[in-house]
């Protein structure tokens, strides 16, 4: 399984949602943030950078992009 699929599976389990729903929501977030066309291995970190630059992340929580 790819890292992204594992991450989506873990998030789905934590939220009690089906994995396809989580994957769909992540895809939509990547599109809105303008990073959907980046290679998969770069997309998550780029999304975090864009979200941070737009003030969308809660400064009280540290986000690990690794």
Short mmCIF file of N, CA and C in Angstrom, two decimals:
data_model
loop_
_atom_site.label_atom_id
_atom_site.label_comp_id
_atom_site.label_asym_id
_atom_site.label_seq_id
_atom_site.Cartn_x
_atom_site.Cartn_y
_atom_site.Cartn_z
N UNK A 1 0.83 -1.18 0.00
CA UNK A 1 0.00 0.00 0.00
C UNK A 1 0.88 1.25 0.00
N UNK A 2 0.46 2.27 -0.69
CA UNK A 2 1.23 3.51 -0.70
C UNK A 2 1.07 4.23 0.63
N UNK A 3 2.01 5.14 0.93
CA UNK A 3 1.93 5.91 2.16
C UNK A 3 0.62 6.68 2.25
N UNK A 4 0.19 7.24 1.12
CA UNK A 4 -1.04 8.03 1.12
C UNK A 4 -2.24 7.16 1.44
N UNK A 5 -2.28 5.97 0.88
CA UNK A 5 -3.41 5.08 1.14
C UNK A 5 -3.40 4.64 2.61
N UNK A 6 -2.22 4.37 3.15
CA UNK A 6 -2.12 4.01 4.56
C UNK A 6 -2.61 5.17 5.41
N UNK A 7 -2.17 6.38 5.10
CA UNK A 7 -2.59 7.55 5.86
C UNK A 7 -4.10 7.72 5.79
N UNK A 8 -4.67 7.57 4.61
CA UNK A 8 -6.12 7.71 4.45
C UNK A 8 -6.84 6.62 5.24
N UNK A 9 -6.31 5.43 5.24
CA UNK A 9 -6.91 4.33 5.99
C UNK A 9 -6.87 4.62 7.48
N UNK A 10 -5.74 5.11 7.97
CA UNK A 10 -5.62 5.43 9.39
C UNK A 10 -6.56 6.56 9.78
N UNK A 11 -6.63 7.60 8.97
CA UNK A 11 -7.53 8.72 9.25
C UNK A 11 -8.97 8.23 9.25
N UNK A 12 -9.31 7.41 8.28
CA UNK A 12 -10.68 6.88 8.20
C UNK A 12 -11.04 6.10 9.46
N UNK A 13 -10.11 5.28 9.92
CA UNK A 13 -10.37 4.50 11.14
C UNK A 13 -10.56 5.42 12.34
N UNK A 14 -9.71 6.44 12.46
CA UNK A 14 -9.80 7.37 13.59
C UNK A 14 -11.10 8.17 13.57
N UNK A 15 -11.57 8.51 12.39
CA UNK A 15 -12.78 9.31 12.27
C UNK A 15 -14.05 8.47 12.14
N UNK A 16 -13.88 7.17 11.96
CA UNK A 16 -15.04 6.31 11.78
C UNK A 16 -15.73 6.53 10.45
N UNK A 17 -14.93 6.86 9.42
CA UNK A 17 -15.46 7.12 8.08
C UNK A 17 -14.89 6.09 7.11
N UNK A 18 -15.59 5.82 6.02
CA UNK A 18 -15.03 4.92 5.00
C UNK A 18 -13.80 5.56 4.35
N UNK A 19 -12.79 4.74 4.03
CA UNK A 19 -11.57 5.24 3.42
C UNK A 19 -11.82 6.00 2.12
N UNK A 20 -12.73 5.53 1.24
CA UNK A 20 -12.98 6.30 0.01
C UNK A 20 -13.48 7.72 0.27
N UNK A 21 -14.24 7.90 1.35
CA UNK A 21 -14.72 9.24 1.69
C UNK A 21 -13.55 10.12 2.09
N UNK A 22 -12.66 9.59 2.92
CA UNK A 22 -11.48 10.35 3.35
C UNK A 22 -10.62 10.69 2.14
N UNK A 23 -10.39 9.73 1.28
CA UNK A 23 -9.57 9.97 0.08
C UNK A 23 -10.19 11.05 -0.80
N UNK A 24 -11.50 11.01 -0.94
CA UNK A 24 -12.19 12.02 -1.74
C UNK A 24 -12.04 13.41 -1.12
N UNK A 25 -12.18 13.49 0.19
CA UNK A 25 -12.04 14.78 0.89
C UNK A 25 -10.62 15.32 0.77
N UNK A 26 -9.63 14.42 0.90
CA UNK A 26 -8.24 14.85 0.74
C UNK A 26 -7.99 15.37 -0.67
N UNK A 27 -8.51 14.66 -1.66
CA UNK A 27 -8.35 15.10 -3.04
C UNK A 27 -8.95 16.48 -3.27
N UNK A 28 -10.12 16.70 -2.70
CA UNK A 28 -10.77 18.01 -2.84
C UNK A 28 -9.95 19.09 -2.13
N UNK A 29 -9.42 18.79 -0.96
CA UNK A 29 -8.58 19.76 -0.25
C UNK A 29 -7.34 20.09 -1.07
N UNK A 30 -6.71 19.08 -1.66
CA UNK A 30 -5.52 19.32 -2.48
C UNK A 30 -5.87 20.19 -3.68
N UNK A 31 -7.05 19.97 -4.27
CA UNK A 31 -7.48 20.78 -5.41
C UNK A 31 -7.67 22.24 -4.98
N UNK A 32 -8.37 22.44 -3.88
CA UNK A 32 -8.64 23.80 -3.40
C UNK A 32 -7.34 24.52 -3.04
N UNK A 33 -6.39 23.80 -2.48
CA UNK A 33 -5.11 24.40 -2.11
C UNK A 33 -4.17 24.57 -3.31
N UNK A 34 -4.56 24.03 -4.45
CA UNK A 34 -3.77 24.20 -5.66
C UNK A 34 -2.56 23.29 -5.77
N UNK A 35 -2.60 22.15 -5.09
CA UNK A 35 -1.46 21.24 -5.13
C UNK A 35 -1.81 19.88 -5.72
N UNK A 36 -3.02 19.74 -6.24
CA UNK A 36 -3.49 18.44 -6.74
C UNK A 36 -2.65 17.90 -7.89
N UNK A 37 -2.03 18.79 -8.67
CA UNK A 37 -1.26 18.33 -9.82
C UNK A 37 0.18 17.97 -9.50
N UNK A 38 0.58 18.15 -8.25
CA UNK A 38 1.95 17.80 -7.86
C UNK A 38 2.08 16.29 -7.74
N UNK A 39 3.30 15.78 -7.86
CA UNK A 39 3.50 14.34 -7.64
C UNK A 39 3.03 13.95 -6.24
N UNK A 40 2.51 12.76 -6.13
CA UNK A 40 1.92 12.29 -4.87
C UNK A 40 2.86 12.45 -3.68
N UNK A 41 4.15 12.16 -3.88
CA UNK A 41 5.08 12.23 -2.75
C UNK A 41 5.39 13.66 -2.31
N UNK A 42 4.98 14.65 -3.07
CA UNK A 42 5.20 16.06 -2.72
C UNK A 42 3.92 16.76 -2.27
N UNK A 43 2.80 16.16 -2.56
CA UNK A 43 1.50 16.82 -2.39
C UNK A 43 1.18 17.18 -0.94
N UNK A 44 1.36 16.26 -0.04
CA UNK A 44 0.98 16.51 1.36
C UNK A 44 1.78 17.65 1.98
N UNK A 45 3.10 17.62 1.78
CA UNK A 45 3.94 18.69 2.34
C UNK A 45 3.59 20.04 1.71
N UNK A 46 3.33 20.04 0.41
CA UNK A 46 2.96 21.28 -0.27
C UNK A 46 1.63 21.80 0.27
N UNK A 47 0.69 20.90 0.49
CA UNK A 47 -0.62 21.31 1.03
C UNK A 47 -0.45 21.95 2.41
N UNK A 48 0.40 21.38 3.22
CA UNK A 48 0.65 21.96 4.55
C UNK A 48 1.29 23.33 4.45
N UNK A 49 2.25 23.48 3.54
CA UNK A 49 2.89 24.79 3.36
C UNK A 49 1.87 25.85 2.91
N UNK A 50 1.03 25.48 1.94
CA UNK A 50 0.03 26.42 1.44
C UNK A 50 -0.97 26.76 2.54
N UNK A 51 -1.45 25.76 3.24
CA UNK A 51 -2.42 25.99 4.32
C UNK A 51 -1.82 26.89 5.39
N UNK A 52 -0.57 26.65 5.73
CA UNK A 52 0.10 27.48 6.74
C UNK A 52 0.24 28.92 6.25
N UNK A 53 0.63 29.08 4.98
CA UNK A 53 0.82 30.43 4.44
C UNK A 53 -0.51 31.20 4.36
N UNK A 54 -1.62 30.49 4.27
CA UNK A 54 -2.94 31.12 4.22
C UNK A 54 -3.57 31.27 5.61
N UNK A 55 -2.83 30.87 6.63
CA UNK A 55 -3.35 30.99 7.99
C UNK A 55 -4.44 29.98 8.32
N UNK A 56 -4.44 28.85 7.64
CA UNK A 56 -5.50 27.85 7.83
C UNK A 56 -5.19 26.83 8.92
N UNK A 57 -3.95 26.81 9.39
CA UNK A 57 -3.57 25.84 10.42
C UNK A 57 -3.62 26.49 11.79
N UNK A 58 -4.05 25.73 12.76
CA UNK A 58 -4.10 26.20 14.13
C UNK A 58 -2.67 26.22 14.67
N UNK A 59 -2.20 27.39 15.06
CA UNK A 59 -0.82 27.56 15.52
C UNK A 59 -0.55 26.79 16.81
N UNK A 60 -1.57 26.37 17.52
CA UNK A 60 -1.37 25.64 18.76
C UNK A 60 -0.96 24.19 18.54
N UNK A 61 -1.12 23.69 17.33
CA UNK A 61 -0.79 22.30 17.03
C UNK A 61 0.36 22.24 16.04
N UNK A 62 1.35 21.44 16.37
CA UNK A 62 2.47 21.25 15.46
C UNK A 62 2.09 20.15 14.48
N UNK A 63 2.32 20.40 13.19
CA UNK A 63 1.97 19.43 12.15
C UNK A 63 3.25 18.82 11.61
N UNK A 64 3.29 17.50 11.56
CA UNK A 64 4.46 16.79 11.03
C UNK A 64 4.17 16.38 9.61
N UNK A 65 4.89 16.96 8.64
CA UNK A 65 4.65 16.68 7.22
C UNK A 65 5.39 15.45 6.74
N UNK A 66 6.14 14.82 7.61
CA UNK A 66 6.95 13.66 7.19
C UNK A 66 6.12 12.44 6.94
#
